[in-house]
PDB file of C-alpha atoms in Angstrom:
ATOM      1  CA  MET A   1      93.355   4.508 172.084  1.00 37.00           C
ATOM      2  CA  THR A   2      89.912   3.452 173.185  1.00 41.00           C
ATOM      3  CA  THR A   3      88.286   5.647 175.805  1.00 47.00           C
ATOM      4  CA  THR A   4      85.561   4.695 178.222  1.00 49.00           C
ATOM      5  CA  ASP A   5      82.120   4.944 176.629  1.00 54.00           C
ATOM      6  CA  PHE A   6      79.402   5.954 179.098  1.00 53.00           C
ATOM      7  CA  LYS A   7      75.846   5.261 177.976  1.00 53.00           C
ATOM      8  CA  GLN A   8      73.798   8.051 179.516  1.00 67.00           C
ATOM      9  CA  THR A   9      70.145   8.841 179.840  1.00 75.00           C
ATOM     10  CA  PHE A  10      70.033  12.479 180.871  1.00 86.00           C
ATOM     11  CA  THR A  11      67.449  13.796 183.302  1.00 88.00           C
ATOM     12  CA  ASN A  12      66.872  17.528 183.005  1.00 93.00           C
ATOM     13  CA  PRO A  13      65.831  19.830 185.863  1.00 94.00           C
ATOM     14  CA  PRO A  14      62.269  21.231 185.724  1.00 93.00           C
ATOM     15  CA  ASN A  15      61.740  23.856 182.999  1.00 93.00           C
ATOM     16  CA  TYR A  16      65.279  23.366 181.725  1.00 96.00           C
ATOM     17  CA  SER A  17      66.395  24.339 178.242  1.00 96.00           C
ATOM     18  CA  PHE A  18      69.987  24.219 177.042  1.00 98.00           C
ATOM     19  CA  PRO A  19      71.352  27.746 176.491  1.00 97.00           C
ATOM     20  CA  HIS A  20      72.778  28.168 173.005  1.00 98.00           C
ATOM     21  CA  ASP A  21      71.857  31.719 172.016  1.00 96.00           C
ATOM     22  CA  ARG A  22      75.526  32.755 171.942  1.00 97.00           C
ATOM     23  CA  LEU A  23      76.840  29.594 170.322  1.00 98.00           C
ATOM     24  CA  VAL A  24      78.618  30.333 167.040  1.00 97.00           C
ATOM     25  CA  ARG A  25      76.737  28.115 164.590  1.00 97.00           C
ATOM     26  CA  VAL A  26      78.819  28.929 161.494  1.00 98.00           C
ATOM     27  CA  MET A  27      82.600  28.519 161.631  1.00 98.00           C
ATOM     28  CA  ARG A  28      84.967  31.127 160.248  1.00 96.00           C
ATOM     29  CA  ASP A  29      87.665  28.634 159.219  1.00 97.00           C
ATOM     30  CA  PRO A  30      86.519  25.231 157.872  1.00 96.00           C
ATOM     31  CA  SER A  31      90.030  23.788 158.289  1.00 96.00           C
ATOM     32  CA  LYS A  32      89.808  24.026 162.086  1.00 97.00           C
ATOM     33  CA  ILE A  33      88.086  21.875 164.739  1.00 98.00           C
ATOM     34  CA  PRO A  34      85.154  23.594 166.507  1.00 98.00           C
ATOM     35  CA  VAL A  35      85.549  23.497 170.286  1.00 98.00           C
ATOM     36  CA  VAL A  36      83.367  24.458 173.247  1.00 98.00           C
ATOM     37  CA  LEU A  37      85.031  25.219 176.586  1.00 98.00           C
ATOM     38  CA  VAL A  38      83.269  24.082 179.778  1.00 98.00           C
ATOM     39  CA  ALA A  39      84.319  25.376 183.199  1.00 98.00           C
ATOM     40  CA  CYS A  40      82.809  23.382 186.062  1.00 96.00           C
ATOM     41  CA  GLY A  41      83.059  24.808 189.556  1.00 94.00           C
ATOM     42  CA  SER A  42      81.406  26.230 192.642  1.00 95.00           C
ATOM     43  CA  PHE A  43      81.555  29.869 191.458  1.00 96.00           C
ATOM     44  CA  SER A  44      80.706  30.977 194.986  1.00 95.00           C
ATOM     45  CA  PRO A  45      81.083  33.715 193.929  1.00 97.00           C
ATOM     46  CA  VAL A  46      82.255  33.935 190.327  1.00 97.00           C
ATOM     47  CA  THR A  47      85.387  36.123 190.035  1.00 96.00           C
ATOM     48  CA  TYR A  48      87.219  37.943 187.282  1.00 95.00           C
ATOM     49  CA  LEU A  49      89.761  35.095 187.229  1.00 94.00           C
ATOM     50  CA  HIS A  50      87.019  32.617 186.331  1.00 96.00           C
ATOM     51  CA  LEU A  51      86.068  34.863 183.416  1.00 96.00           C
ATOM     52  CA  ARG A  52      89.663  35.623 182.531  1.00 95.00           C
ATOM     53  CA  MET A  53      90.310  31.886 182.036  1.00 96.00           C
ATOM     54  CA  PHE A  54      88.177  31.926 178.903  1.00 97.00           C
ATOM     55  CA  GLU A  55      90.153  34.827 177.433  1.00 96.00           C
ATOM     56  CA  MET A  56      93.483  33.160 178.213  1.00 97.00           C
ATOM     57  CA  ALA A  57      92.207  29.967 176.580  1.00 97.00           C
ATOM     58  CA  LYS A  58      91.078  31.957 173.530  1.00 97.00           C
ATOM     59  CA  ASP A  59      94.587  33.375 173.062  1.00 97.00           C
ATOM     60  CA  TYR A  60      96.182  29.965 173.556  1.00 98.00           C
ATOM     61  CA  VAL A  61      93.806  28.273 171.119  1.00 98.00           C
ATOM     62  CA  ARG A  62      94.433  30.870 168.444  1.00 97.00           C
ATOM     63  CA  GLN A  63      98.221  30.743 168.763  1.00 97.00           C
ATOM     64  CA  ASN A  64      98.908  27.066 169.502  1.00 97.00           C
ATOM     65  CA  THR A  65      96.132  24.790 168.228  1.00 97.00           C
ATOM     66  CA  ASN A  66      93.977  23.876 165.270  1.00 97.00           C
ATOM     67  CA  PHE A  67      90.781  24.603 167.220  1.00 98.00           C
ATOM     68  CA  GLU A  68      88.217  27.346 166.728  1.00 98.00           C
ATOM     69  CA  ILE A  69      86.209  28.317 169.796  1.00 98.00           C
ATOM     70  CA  VAL A  70      82.484  28.396 169.064  1.00 98.00           C
ATOM     71  CA  GLY A  71      81.232  28.671 172.642  1.00 98.00           C
ATOM     72  CA  GLY A  72      82.063  28.651 176.335  1.00 98.00           C
ATOM     73  CA  TYR A  73      80.040  27.700 179.414  1.00 98.00           C
ATOM     74  CA  LEU A  74      80.123  28.214 183.159  1.00 98.00           C
ATOM     75  CA  SER A  75      78.571  25.139 184.784  1.00 98.00           C
ATOM     76  CA  PRO A  76      77.992  25.683 188.532  1.00 97.00           C
ATOM     77  CA  VAL A  77      77.976  22.551 190.671  1.00 96.00           C
ATOM     78  CA  SER A  78      74.921  21.164 192.442  1.00 96.00           C
ATOM     79  CA  ASP A  79      74.036  22.130 196.006  1.00 94.00           C
ATOM     80  CA  MET A  80      74.602  18.438 196.753  1.00 92.00           C
ATOM     81  CA  TYR A  81      78.345  19.024 196.343  1.00 88.00           C
ATOM     82  CA  LYS A  82      78.349  20.097 200.020  1.00 80.00           C
ATOM     83  CA  LYS A  83      81.460  22.267 199.840  1.00 81.00           C
ATOM     84  CA  ALA A  84      82.298  24.827 202.516  1.00 77.00           C
ATOM     85  CA  GLY A  85      81.110  28.290 201.532  1.00 79.00           C
ATOM     86  CA  LEU A  86      78.813  26.941 198.825  1.00 90.00           C
ATOM     87  CA  LEU A  87      75.902  29.297 198.370  1.00 94.00           C
ATOM     88  CA  SER A  88      72.576  28.057 197.015  1.00 95.00           C
ATOM     89  CA  ALA A  89      72.451  27.175 193.324  1.00 96.00           C
ATOM     90  CA  ASN A  90      69.902  29.915 192.688  1.00 97.00           C
ATOM     91  CA  HIS A  91      72.292  32.628 193.848  1.00 98.00           C
ATOM     92  CA  ARG A  92      75.347  31.109 192.149  1.00 98.00           C
ATOM     93  CA  VAL A  93      73.625  30.660 188.795  1.00 98.00           C
ATOM     94  CA  GLU A  94      72.253  34.203 188.995  1.00 98.00           C
ATOM     95  CA  MET A  95      75.713  35.643 189.754  1.00 98.00           C
ATOM     96  CA  CYS A  96      77.251  33.710 186.873  1.00 98.00           C
ATOM     97  CA  THR A  97      74.493  34.940 184.556  1.00 97.00           C
ATOM     98  CA  ILE A  98      75.064  38.526 185.670  1.00 97.00           C
ATOM     99  CA  ALA A  99      78.814  38.132 185.126  1.00 97.00           C
ATOM    100  CA  ALA A 100      78.415  36.603 181.658  1.00 96.00           C
ATOM    101  CA  ASP A 101      76.107  39.468 180.663  1.00 93.00           C
ATOM    102  CA  ASP A 102      78.459  42.046 182.167  1.00 86.00           C
ATOM    103  CA  ILE A 103      81.533  41.240 180.075  1.00 83.00           C
ATOM    104  CA  SER A 104      82.360  41.493 176.402  1.00 79.00           C
ATOM    105  CA  THR A 105      82.936  37.799 175.632  1.00 87.00           C
ATOM    106  CA  PRO A 106      80.106  37.231 173.141  1.00 94.00           C
ATOM    107  CA  TRP A 107      80.239  33.409 173.220  1.00 97.00           C
ATOM    108  CA  LEU A 108      80.178  32.863 177.014  1.00 98.00           C
ATOM    109  CA  MET A 109      77.022  31.344 178.534  1.00 98.00           C
ATOM    110  CA  VAL A 110      75.812  29.793 181.800  1.00 98.00           C
ATOM    111  CA  ASP A 111      74.310  26.293 181.832  1.00 98.00           C
ATOM    112  CA  PRO A 112      72.232  25.563 184.989  1.00 98.00           C
ATOM    113  CA  TRP A 113      71.795  21.849 184.186  1.00 98.00           C
ATOM    114  CA  GLU A 114      74.382  20.659 186.706  1.00 97.00           C
ATOM    115  CA  ALA A 115      73.371  23.140 189.410  1.00 97.00           C
ATOM    116  CA  PHE A 116      69.693  22.290 189.756  1.00 96.00           C
ATOM    117  CA  GLN A 117      69.798  18.551 190.378  1.00 92.00           C
ATOM    118  CA  SER A 118      71.688  15.887 192.308  1.00 92.00           C
ATOM    119  CA  TYR A 119      75.476  15.845 192.207  1.00 92.00           C
ATOM    120  CA  GLN A 120      76.837  14.902 188.779  1.00 94.00           C
ATOM    121  CA  ARG A 121      80.373  13.703 188.064  1.00 94.00           C
ATOM    122  CA  THR A 122      82.440  15.882 185.733  1.00 96.00           C
ATOM    123  CA  ALA A 123      82.541  13.088 183.153  1.00 97.00           C
ATOM    124  CA  VAL A 124      78.742  13.031 183.051  1.00 96.00           C
ATOM    125  CA  VAL A 125      78.539  16.822 182.795  1.00 97.00           C
ATOM    126  CA  LEU A 126      80.810  16.778 179.738  1.00 98.00           C
ATOM    127  CA  ASP A 127      78.657  14.011 178.245  1.00 98.00           C
ATOM    128  CA  HIS A 128      75.630  16.252 178.764  1.00 98.00           C
ATOM    129  CA  PHE A 129      77.290  19.063 176.783  1.00 98.00           C
ATOM    130  CA  ASP A 130      78.340  16.655 174.057  1.00 98.00           C
ATOM    131  CA  HIS A 131      74.761  15.359 173.808  1.00 97.00           C
ATOM    132  CA  GLU A 132      73.169  18.814 173.690  1.00 98.00           C
ATOM    133  CA  LEU A 133      75.672  20.256 171.223  1.00 98.00           C
ATOM    134  CA  ASN A 134      76.079  17.344 168.824  1.00 98.00           C
ATOM    135  CA  VAL A 135      72.931  15.236 169.148  1.00 97.00           C
ATOM    136  CA  VAL A 136      70.222  17.777 169.943  1.00 96.00           C
ATOM    137  CA  LEU A 137      71.619  20.791 168.066  1.00 97.00           C
ATOM    138  CA  GLY A 138      73.465  18.792 165.407  1.00 97.00           C
ATOM    139  CA  GLY A 139      76.838  20.483 165.868  1.00 98.00           C
ATOM    140  CA  VAL A 140      77.877  23.509 163.800  1.00 98.00           C
ATOM    141  CA  GLN A 141      78.427  24.229 160.120  1.00 97.00           C
ATOM    142  CA  THR A 142      81.024  25.732 157.836  1.00 97.00           C
ATOM    143  CA  GLU A 143      80.148  28.678 155.605  1.00 96.00           C
ATOM    144  CA  ASP A 144      79.458  26.323 152.704  1.00 95.00           C
ATOM    145  CA  GLY A 145      77.047  24.217 154.789  1.00 95.00           C
ATOM    146  CA  GLN A 146      79.285  21.294 155.816  1.00 95.00           C
ATOM    147  CA  HIS A 147      78.463  19.695 159.171  1.00 96.00           C
ATOM    148  CA  ARG A 148      81.046  19.701 161.968  1.00 97.00           C
ATOM    149  CA  SER A 149      80.815  17.926 165.318  1.00 98.00           C
ATOM    150  CA  VAL A 150      81.839  20.072 168.270  1.00 98.00           C
ATOM    151  CA  GLN A 151      84.724  19.004 170.495  1.00 98.00           C
ATOM    152  CA  VAL A 152      83.824  19.579 174.155  1.00 98.00           C
ATOM    153  CA  MET A 153      86.812  20.361 176.394  1.00 98.00           C
ATOM    154  CA  LEU A 154      87.157  21.063 180.106  1.00 98.00           C
ATOM    155  CA  LEU A 155      88.612  24.408 181.221  1.00 98.00           C
ATOM    156  CA  ALA A 156      90.033  24.505 184.749  1.00 95.00           C
ATOM    157  CA  GLY A 157      92.760  25.734 187.052  1.00 90.00           C
ATOM    158  CA  SER A 158      95.892  23.734 187.771  1.00 88.00           C
ATOM    159  CA  ASP A 159      94.558  22.723 191.189  1.00 85.00           C
ATOM    160  CA  LEU A 160      92.181  20.377 189.351  1.00 87.00           C
ATOM    161  CA  ILE A 161      94.933  18.623 187.432  1.00 84.00           C
ATOM    162  CA  SER A 162      96.769  18.152 190.745  1.00 86.00           C
ATOM    163  CA  THR A 163      93.809  16.293 192.234  1.00 89.00           C
ATOM    164  CA  MET A 164      93.590  14.178 189.086  1.00 91.00           C
ATOM    165  CA  SER A 165      97.159  13.030 189.640  1.00 87.00           C
ATOM    166  CA  GLU A 166      96.498  11.970 193.245  1.00 88.00           C
ATOM    167  CA  PRO A 167      95.824   8.218 193.612  1.00 85.00           C
ATOM    168  CA  GLY A 168      92.287   7.360 194.624  1.00 86.00           C
ATOM    169  CA  VAL A 169      90.745  10.802 194.135  1.00 90.00           C
ATOM    170  CA  TRP A 170      89.396  10.184 190.614  1.00 94.00           C
ATOM    171  CA  SER A 171      88.453   6.823 189.150  1.00 94.00           C
ATOM    172  CA  HIS A 172      90.546   5.655 186.208  1.00 93.00           C
ATOM    173  CA  GLU A 173      87.372   5.371 184.119  1.00 96.00           C
ATOM    174  CA  ASP A 174      86.461   9.003 184.732  1.00 96.00           C
ATOM    175  CA  LEU A 175      89.991  10.218 184.036  1.00 96.00           C
ATOM    176  CA  ASP A 176      90.081   8.261 180.792  1.00 96.00           C
ATOM    177  CA  HIS A 177      86.705   9.654 179.809  1.00 97.00           C
ATOM    178  CA  ILE A 178      87.516  13.293 180.668  1.00 97.00           C
ATOM    179  CA  LEU A 179      91.109  13.424 179.435  1.00 96.00           C
ATOM    180  CA  GLY A 180      90.947  10.755 176.741  1.00 96.00           C
ATOM    181  CA  ARG A 181      87.631  11.492 175.077  1.00 97.00           C
ATOM    182  CA  TYR A 182      87.357  15.230 175.732  1.00 98.00           C
ATOM    183  CA  GLY A 183      90.649  16.760 176.869  1.00 97.00           C
ATOM    184  CA  CYS A 184      91.256  19.905 178.881  1.00 97.00           C
ATOM    185  CA  PHE A 185      92.824  23.333 179.038  1.00 97.00           C
ATOM    186  CA  ILE A 186      94.545  24.002 182.361  1.00 95.00           C
ATOM    187  CA  ILE A 187      95.368  27.504 183.633  1.00 93.00           C
ATOM    188  CA  GLU A 188      98.560  27.542 185.691  1.00 89.00           C
ATOM    189  CA  ARG A 189      98.219  28.885 189.229  1.00 78.00           C
ATOM    190  CA  GLY A 190     100.893  29.684 191.778  1.00 69.00           C
ATOM    191  CA  GLY A 191     101.712  26.967 194.295  1.00 63.00           C
ATOM    192  CA  THR A 192     100.796  24.069 192.007  1.00 66.00           C
ATOM    193  CA  ASP A 193     103.457  21.782 190.532  1.00 71.00           C
ATOM    194  CA  VAL A 194     101.890  21.239 187.129  1.00 80.00           C
ATOM    195  CA  ASP A 195     104.832  19.308 185.694  1.00 78.00           C
ATOM    196  CA  GLN A 196     104.695  16.697 188.446  1.00 78.00           C
ATOM    197  CA  ALA A 197     100.931  16.351 188.032  1.00 76.00           C
ATOM    198  CA  ILE A 198     101.269  15.935 184.268  1.00 84.00           C
ATOM    199  CA  ASP A 199     103.892  13.210 184.723  1.00 84.00           C
ATOM    200  CA  SER A 200     101.274  11.109 186.535  1.00 84.00           C
ATOM    201  CA  LEU A 201      98.836  11.620 183.651  1.00 91.00           C
ATOM    202  CA  ALA A 202     101.318  10.909 180.866  1.00 89.00           C
ATOM    203  CA  ARG A 203      99.024   8.624 178.853  1.00 93.00           C
ATOM    204  CA  TRP A 204      96.695  11.601 178.219  1.00 95.00           C
ATOM    205  CA  ARG A 205      99.393  14.264 177.848  1.00 93.00           C
ATOM    206  CA  HIS A 206      98.488  14.892 174.192  1.00 94.00           C
ATOM    207  CA  ASN A 207      95.019  15.995 175.277  1.00 95.00           C
ATOM    208  CA  ILE A 208      96.096  18.269 178.168  1.00 95.00           C
ATOM    209  CA  HIS A 209      96.940  21.867 177.242  1.00 95.00           C
ATOM    210  CA  ILE A 210      98.764  23.931 179.866  1.00 93.00           C
ATOM    211  CA  ILE A 211      98.193  27.693 179.669  1.00 95.00           C
ATOM    212  CA  SER A 212     100.612  29.991 181.468  1.00 91.00           C
ATOM    213  CA  GLN A 213      99.344  33.081 183.260  1.00 88.00           C
ATOM    214  CA  LEU A 214     101.444  35.869 181.764  1.00 87.00           C
ATOM    215  CA  ILE A 215      99.992  38.227 184.359  1.00 88.00           C
ATOM    216  CA  GLN A 216      99.605  36.424 187.665  1.00 87.00           C
ATOM    217  CA  ASN A 217      96.167  36.567 189.264  1.00 87.00           C
ATOM    218  CA  ASP A 218      95.564  34.678 192.501  1.00 87.00           C
ATOM    219  CA  VAL A 219      92.042  35.942 193.176  1.00 92.00           C
ATOM    220  CA  SER A 220      89.899  33.090 194.470  1.00 92.00           C
ATOM    221  CA  SER A 221      86.332  32.685 195.661  1.00 94.00           C
ATOM    222  CA  THR A 222      87.690  31.624 199.064  1.00 92.00           C
ATOM    223  CA  LYS A 223      89.582  34.913 199.462  1.00 94.00           C
ATOM    224  CA  VAL A 224      86.579  36.904 198.280  1.00 96.00           C
ATOM    225  CA  ARG A 225      84.337  35.229 200.874  1.00 95.00           C
ATOM    226  CA  LEU A 226      86.914  35.989 203.582  1.00 94.00           C
ATOM    227  CA  PHE A 227      87.000  39.653 202.552  1.00 95.00           C
ATOM    228  CA  LEU A 228      83.219  39.851 202.653  1.00 94.00           C
ATOM    229  CA  ARG A 229      83.006  38.277 206.101  1.00 93.00           C
ATOM    230  CA  ARG A 230      85.542  40.845 207.350  1.00 93.00           C
ATOM    231  CA  GLY A 231      83.610  43.714 205.842  1.00 92.00           C
ATOM    232  CA  LEU A 232      86.302  44.477 203.242  1.00 95.00           C
ATOM    233  CA  SER A 233      85.652  45.686 199.712  1.00 96.00           C
ATOM    234  CA  VAL A 234      85.702  43.177 196.850  1.00 96.00           C
ATOM    235  CA  ARG A 235      84.984  45.692 194.125  1.00 96.00           C
ATOM    236  CA  TYR A 236      87.198  45.187 191.032  1.00 95.00           C
ATOM    237  CA  LEU A 237      87.790  41.576 192.067  1.00 96.00           C
ATOM    238  CA  LEU A 238      84.360  40.664 190.673  1.00 96.00           C
ATOM    239  CA  PRO A 239      82.158  42.271 188.035  1.00 96.00           C
ATOM    240  CA  SER A 240      80.484  45.341 189.547  1.00 95.00           C
ATOM    241  CA  ARG A 241      76.968  44.008 189.066  1.00 96.00           C
ATOM    242  CA  VAL A 242      77.927  40.801 190.913  1.00 97.00           C
ATOM    243  CA  VAL A 243      79.260  42.900 193.810  1.00 97.00           C
ATOM    244  CA  ASP A 244      75.962  44.810 193.830  1.00 97.00           C
ATOM    245  CA  TYR A 245      73.993  41.545 193.839  1.00 97.00           C
ATOM    246  CA  ILE A 246      76.014  40.224 196.800  1.00 97.00           C
ATOM    247  CA  ASP A 247      75.461  43.471 198.695  1.00 96.00           C
ATOM    248  CA  GLU A 248      71.745  43.657 197.933  1.00 96.00           C
ATOM    249  CA  ASN A 249      71.186  40.082 199.132  1.00 96.00           C
ATOM    250  CA  ASN A 250      73.530  40.200 202.139  1.00 94.00           C
ATOM    251  CA  LEU A 251      75.445  37.175 200.864  1.00 95.00           C
ATOM    252  CA  TYR A 252      78.473  35.554 202.526  1.00 94.00           C
ATOM    253  CA  LEU A 253      77.967  37.343 205.846  1.00 88.00           C
ATOM    254  CA  ASP A 254      77.476  35.475 209.112  1.00 74.00           C
ATOM    255  CA  GLU A 255      73.962  35.680 210.521  1.00 49.00           C
ATOM    256  CA  ALA A 256      74.755  38.425 213.055  1.00 46.00           C
ATOM    257  CA  ALA A 257      76.484  40.621 210.487  1.00 61.00           C
ATOM    258  CA  ALA A 258      73.686  40.076 207.967  1.00 52.00           C
ATOM    259  CA  ALA A 259      71.040  41.038 210.534  1.00 51.00           C
ATOM    260  CA  GLU A 260      72.970  44.163 211.523  1.00 62.00           C
ATOM    261  CA  LYS A 261      73.367  45.168 207.888  1.00 59.00           C
ATOM    262  CA  GLU A 262      69.650  44.666 207.226  1.00 58.00           C
ATOM    263  CA  LYS A 263      68.811  46.737 210.302  1.00 59.00           C
ATOM    264  CA  GLY A 264      71.045  49.534 209.010  1.00 60.00           C
ATOM    265  CA  LYS A 265      69.272  49.492 205.645  1.00 58.00           C
ATOM    266  CA  GLU A 266      65.846  49.704 207.320  1.00 58.00           C
ATOM    267  CA  GLN A 267      66.945  52.656 209.463  1.00 61.00           C
ATOM    268  CA  GLN A 268      68.296  54.436 206.394  1.00 61.00           C
ATOM    269  CA  GLN A 269      65.036  53.868 204.533  1.00 59.00           C
ATOM    270  CA  LYS A 270      63.078  55.320 207.482  1.00 58.00           C
ATOM    271  CA  LYS A 271      65.275  58.416 207.498  1.00 58.00           C
ATOM    272  CA  GLU A 272      64.782  58.879 203.768  1.00 59.00           C
ATOM    273  CA  SER A 273      60.995  58.483 204.055  1.00 61.00           C
ATOM    274  CA  CYS A 274      60.859  61.116 206.830  1.00 59.00           C
ATOM    275  CA  ALA A 275      63.051  63.559 204.928  1.00 59.00           C
TER     276      ALA A 275
END
């Protein structure tokens, strides 16, 4: 099957360099196909479920495929995405970076390329990763020095695959490029009819891997933002250092609540300085 071939000239944000410090450059098993997982999303804020997706994919890959994971990336969307509750790219990239540093997944990184420029389609974002990994870095190697090109694959929740099955939401060219050329791993979520969505995408079924959640987790950024606006705790829903960052910067509060919280902090500091 021939997939759509997009000829791209990539424009990088100012002072950008592709993060690859945690990329596994030498494969353990030369018989496998090296793969990099890319999760695109708002991450406003990043939650434990976003991070957990990479671990679920790792288990699935090991047990059901001929892939070997050599890297994983969080790719926050641009501010131009204009989604409700979307915090600035600076804050979202920083929270993702804190989260990636706070967990024990040694191959997970944050790529700010998508975040710090105009809105980029998912197909173009995957092309960017393919270019950086295989053209700029030259792929990876086996232990005996053989070159291997890296397979880039999208990692997402089942709500994404549902939108892909809806007529008119995604162009056929983009679907063919994403699912035909790259492929995806989809994490099942409650309330989404994955089977029906897959039926509408049958021509790419061989490149769509459905991963069941053995322990259901319905934490979402939307629910976290609601908790924060209501003054409820979100600790243990997000990495602790991300919770601290949100608290320190008064994020996701309405203006009145943020001002009141800042006033309380100033009063506390005055009390401490007089003590």
